[in-house]
Amino acid sequence: MSRSGADLALLLLGGFRTLVDGATEELARRGYPDVRPVHDFAMRGIAAGADDATRLSQRLSVSRQAAAKTIAVLQERGYVTRETDPLDGRRKRLQVTALGFDVLRQGEQIFDELRDSWERQIGPAELERLEELLATLVGVPAIRFDTPGWLALDLGESS
């Protein structure tokens, strides 16, 4: 039986939601009940150099107001700070805190665990083939958020 294009889109979206919802739930169990996917994207962007609301909005392809709201939430929760720029005392630069980097590391670990779960369900060869096919269809990295290389952040070297 052939599926429609809409069916394919819904299957892909369902796979994404399954992974993201699973990661969000597991982060909550590990002590981070207030973290949402947008927080992860924002912290990665900040760690990769989007050190103010304007740059973060560009990196995430959202309005400056949306970026500012996300930054405010992340600051309130202790995941990012605003510090005075040593080269320009009038400018405040965003930085991910140690707590923020811990959340990012935990998220990476959880996604690895979720991938392992899928591998147990369908088998290693099938999952590898699925990943290869998706990479062929959508490219690598699959999502850019308007800035090449933002996914390449090495969480182990920044803090």
PDB file of N, CA, C and O in Angstrom, residues 103-133:
ATOM      1  N   VAL A 103      22.827  20.468  31.323  1.00  0.00           N
ATOM      2  CA  VAL A 103      21.562  20.132  30.646  1.00  0.00           C
ATOM      3  C   VAL A 103      21.844  19.654  29.227  1.00  0.00           C
ATOM      4  O   VAL A 103      21.277  18.650  28.773  1.00  0.00           O
ATOM      5  N   LEU A 104      22.713  20.361  28.510  1.00  0.00           N
ATOM      6  CA  LEU A 104      23.029  19.964  27.135  1.00  0.00           C
ATOM      7  C   LEU A 104      23.658  18.571  27.085  1.00  0.00           C
ATOM      8  O   LEU A 104      23.299  17.748  26.243  1.00  0.00           O
ATOM      9  N   ARG A 105      24.577  18.311  28.008  1.00  0.00           N
ATOM     10  CA  ARG A 105      25.215  16.981  28.051  1.00  0.00           C
ATOM     11  C   ARG A 105      24.194  15.891  28.374  1.00  0.00           C
ATOM     12  O   ARG A 105      24.211  14.814  27.779  1.00  0.00           O
ATOM     13  N   GLN A 106      23.327  16.175  29.357  1.00  0.00           N
ATOM     14  CA  GLN A 106      22.288  15.203  29.715  1.00  0.00           C
ATOM     15  C   GLN A 106      21.387  14.919  28.501  1.00  0.00           C
ATOM     16  O   GLN A 106      21.021  13.778  28.243  1.00  0.00           O
ATOM     17  N   GLY A 107      21.016  15.983  27.787  1.00  0.00           N
ATOM     18  CA  GLY A 107      20.180  15.816  26.603  1.00  0.00           C
ATOM     19  C   GLY A 107      20.841  14.935  25.548  1.00  0.00           C
ATOM     20  O   GLY A 107      20.200  14.064  24.954  1.00  0.00           O
ATOM     21  N   GLU A 108      22.127  15.163  25.314  1.00  0.00           N
ATOM     22  CA  GLU A 108      22.870  14.322  24.363  1.00  0.00           C
ATOM     23  C   GLU A 108      22.825  12.856  24.784  1.00  0.00           C
ATOM     24  O   GLU A 108      22.575  11.967  23.975  1.00  0.00           O
ATOM     25  N   GLN A 109      23.059  12.613  26.065  1.00  0.00           N
ATOM     26  CA  GLN A 109      23.050  11.250  26.588  1.00  0.00           C
ATOM     27  C   GLN A 109      21.668  10.620  26.428  1.00  0.00           C
ATOM     28  O   GLN A 109      21.542   9.459  26.034  1.00  0.00           O
ATOM     29  N   ILE A 110      20.638  11.385  26.707  1.00  0.00           N
ATOM     30  CA  ILE A 110      19.271  10.869  26.598  1.00  0.00           C
ATOM     31  C   ILE A 110      18.944  10.522  25.155  1.00  0.00           C
ATOM     32  O   ILE A 110      18.355   9.464  24.877  1.00  0.00           O
ATOM     33  N   PHE A 111      19.321  11.378  24.211  1.00  0.00           N
ATOM     34  CA  PHE A 111      19.052  11.066  22.809  1.00  0.00           C
ATOM     35  C   PHE A 111      19.794   9.809  22.369  1.00  0.00           C
ATOM     36  O   PHE A 111      19.270   9.004  21.593  1.00  0.00           O
ATOM     37  N   ASP A 112      21.010   9.606  22.893  1.00  0.00           N
ATOM     38  CA  ASP A 112      21.724   8.361  22.598  1.00  0.00           C
ATOM     39  C   ASP A 112      20.956   7.157  23.149  1.00  0.00           C
ATOM     40  O   ASP A 112      20.850   6.118  22.489  1.00  0.00           O
ATOM     41  N   GLU A 113      20.418   7.300  24.345  1.00  0.00           N
ATOM     42  CA  GLU A 113      19.634   6.212  24.946  1.00  0.00           C
ATOM     43  C   GLU A 113      18.360   5.943  24.143  1.00  0.00           C
ATOM     44  O   GLU A 113      17.969   4.781  23.950  1.00  0.00           O
ATOM     45  N   LEU A 114      17.710   6.996  23.670  1.00  0.00           N
ATOM     46  CA  LEU A 114      16.500   6.823  22.863  1.00  0.00           C
ATOM     47  C   LEU A 114      16.834   6.155  21.525  1.00  0.00           C
ATOM     48  O   LEU A 114      16.092   5.294  21.044  1.00  0.00           O
ATOM     49  N   ARG A 115      17.957   6.547  20.941  1.00  0.00           N
ATOM     50  CA  ARG A 115      18.388   5.896  19.707  1.00  0.00           C
ATOM     51  C   ARG A 115      18.641   4.404  19.951  1.00  0.00           C
ATOM     52  O   ARG A 115      18.248   3.553  19.164  1.00  0.00           O
ATOM     53  N   ASP A 116      19.296   4.097  21.077  1.00  0.00           N
ATOM     54  CA  ASP A 116      19.540   2.692  21.424  1.00  0.00           C
ATOM     55  C   ASP A 116      18.223   1.923  21.556  1.00  0.00           C
ATOM     56  O   ASP A 116      18.133   0.757  21.148  1.00  0.00           O
ATOM     57  N   SER A 117      17.216   2.567  22.107  1.00  0.00           N
ATOM     58  CA  SER A 117      15.902   1.943  22.240  1.00  0.00           C
ATOM     59  C   SER A 117      15.302   1.630  20.872  1.00  0.00           C
ATOM     60  O   SER A 117      14.750   0.550  20.660  1.00  0.00           O
ATOM     61  N   TRP A 118      15.413   2.571  19.954  1.00  0.00           N
ATOM     62  CA  TRP A 118      14.909   2.323  18.594  1.00  0.00           C
ATOM     63  C   TRP A 118      15.695   1.180  17.943  1.00  0.00           C
ATOM     64  O   TRP A 118      15.128   0.347  17.241  1.00  0.00           O
ATOM     65  N   GLU A 119      17.003   1.148  18.194  1.00  0.00           N
ATOM     66  CA  GLU A 119      17.834   0.090  17.630  1.00  0.00           C
ATOM     67  C   GLU A 119      17.395  -1.286  18.144  1.00  0.00           C
ATOM     68  O   GLU A 119      17.337  -2.254  17.377  1.00  0.00           O
ATOM     69  N   ARG A 120      17.055  -1.351  19.426  1.00  0.00           N
ATOM     70  CA  ARG A 120      16.572  -2.627  19.974  1.00  0.00           C
ATOM     71  C   ARG A 120      15.232  -3.024  19.350  1.00  0.00           C
ATOM     72  O   ARG A 120      14.949  -4.207  19.174  1.00  0.00           O
ATOM     73  N   GLN A 121      14.404  -2.035  19.013  1.00  0.00           N
ATOM     74  CA  GLN A 121      13.084  -2.321  18.451  1.00  0.00           C
ATOM     75  C   GLN A 121      13.146  -2.805  17.004  1.00  0.00           C
ATOM     76  O   GLN A 121      12.415  -3.721  16.634  1.00  0.00           O
ATOM     77  N   ILE A 122      14.003  -2.172  16.193  1.00  0.00           N
ATOM     78  CA  ILE A 122      13.999  -2.528  14.767  1.00  0.00           C
ATOM     79  C   ILE A 122      15.287  -3.185  14.290  1.00  0.00           C
ATOM     80  O   ILE A 122      15.351  -3.656  13.157  1.00  0.00           O
ATOM     81  N   GLY A 123      16.303  -3.208  15.136  1.00  0.00           N
ATOM     82  CA  GLY A 123      17.572  -3.820  14.776  1.00  0.00           C
ATOM     83  C   GLY A 123      18.582  -2.802  14.289  1.00  0.00           C
ATOM     84  O   GLY A 123      18.209  -1.778  13.708  1.00  0.00           O
ATOM     85  N   PRO A 124      19.868  -3.087  14.542  1.00  0.00           N
ATOM     86  CA  PRO A 124      20.917  -2.125  14.187  1.00  0.00           C
ATOM     87  C   PRO A 124      21.011  -1.841  12.686  1.00  0.00           C
ATOM     88  O   PRO A 124      21.200  -0.704  12.284  1.00  0.00           O
ATOM     89  N   ALA A 125      20.895  -2.867  11.873  1.00  0.00           N
ATOM     90  CA  ALA A 125      21.019  -2.663  10.423  1.00  0.00           C
ATOM     91  C   ALA A 125      19.878  -1.798   9.895  1.00  0.00           C
ATOM     92  O   ALA A 125      20.091  -0.908   9.067  1.00  0.00           O
ATOM     93  N   GLU A 126      18.671  -2.052  10.398  1.00  0.00           N
ATOM     94  CA  GLU A 126      17.520  -1.285   9.931  1.00  0.00           C
ATOM     95  C   GLU A 126      17.608   0.176  10.364  1.00  0.00           C
ATOM     96  O   GLU A 126      17.298   1.085   9.587  1.00  0.00           O
ATOM     97  N   LEU A 127      18.055   0.414  11.593  1.00  0.00           N
ATOM     98  CA  LEU A 127      18.173   1.791  12.062  1.00  0.00           C
ATOM     99  C   LEU A 127      19.266   2.523  11.288  1.00  0.00           C
ATOM    100  O   LEU A 127      19.096   3.677  10.892  1.00  0.00           O
ATOM    101  N   GLU A 128      20.380   1.850  11.064  1.00  0.00           N
ATOM    102  CA  GLU A 128      21.461   2.467  10.285  1.00  0.00           C
ATOM    103  C   GLU A 128      20.972   2.813   8.884  1.00  0.00           C
ATOM    104  O   GLU A 128      21.252   3.890   8.364  1.00  0.00           O
ATOM    105  N   ARG A 129      20.227   1.918   8.277  1.00  0.00           N
ATOM    106  CA  ARG A 129      19.684   2.174   6.929  1.00  0.00           C
ATOM    107  C   ARG A 129      18.699   3.346   6.959  1.00  0.00           C
ATOM    108  O   ARG A 129      18.722   4.203   6.070  1.00  0.00           O
ATOM    109  N   LEU A 130      17.846   3.401   7.980  1.00  0.00           N
ATOM    110  CA  LEU A 130      16.911   4.517   8.118  1.00  0.00           C
ATOM    111  C   LEU A 130      17.672   5.836   8.212  1.00  0.00           C
ATOM    112  O   LEU A 130      17.336   6.814   7.540  1.00  0.00           O
ATOM    113  N   GLU A 131      18.717   5.866   9.022  1.00  0.00           N
ATOM    114  CA  GLU A 131      19.517   7.087   9.167  1.00  0.00           C
ATOM    115  C   GLU A 131      20.190   7.468   7.856  1.00  0.00           C
ATOM    116  O   GLU A 131      20.230   8.649   7.485  1.00  0.00           O
ATOM    117  N   GLU A 132      20.710   6.482   7.136  1.00  0.00           N
ATOM    118  CA  GLU A 132      21.338   6.755   5.837  1.00  0.00           C
ATOM    119  C   GLU A 132      20.329   7.330   4.853  1.00  0.00           C
ATOM    120  O   GLU A 132      20.625   8.297   4.138  1.00  0.00           O
ATOM    121  N   LEU A 133      19.142   6.728   4.803  1.00  0.00           N
ATOM    122  CA  LEU A 133      18.110   7.208   3.883  1.00  0.00           C
ATOM    123  C   LEU A 133      17.655   8.626   4.234  1.00  0.00           C
ATOM    124  O   LEU A 133      17.501   9.484   3.353  1.00  0.00           O
TER     125      LEU A 133
END
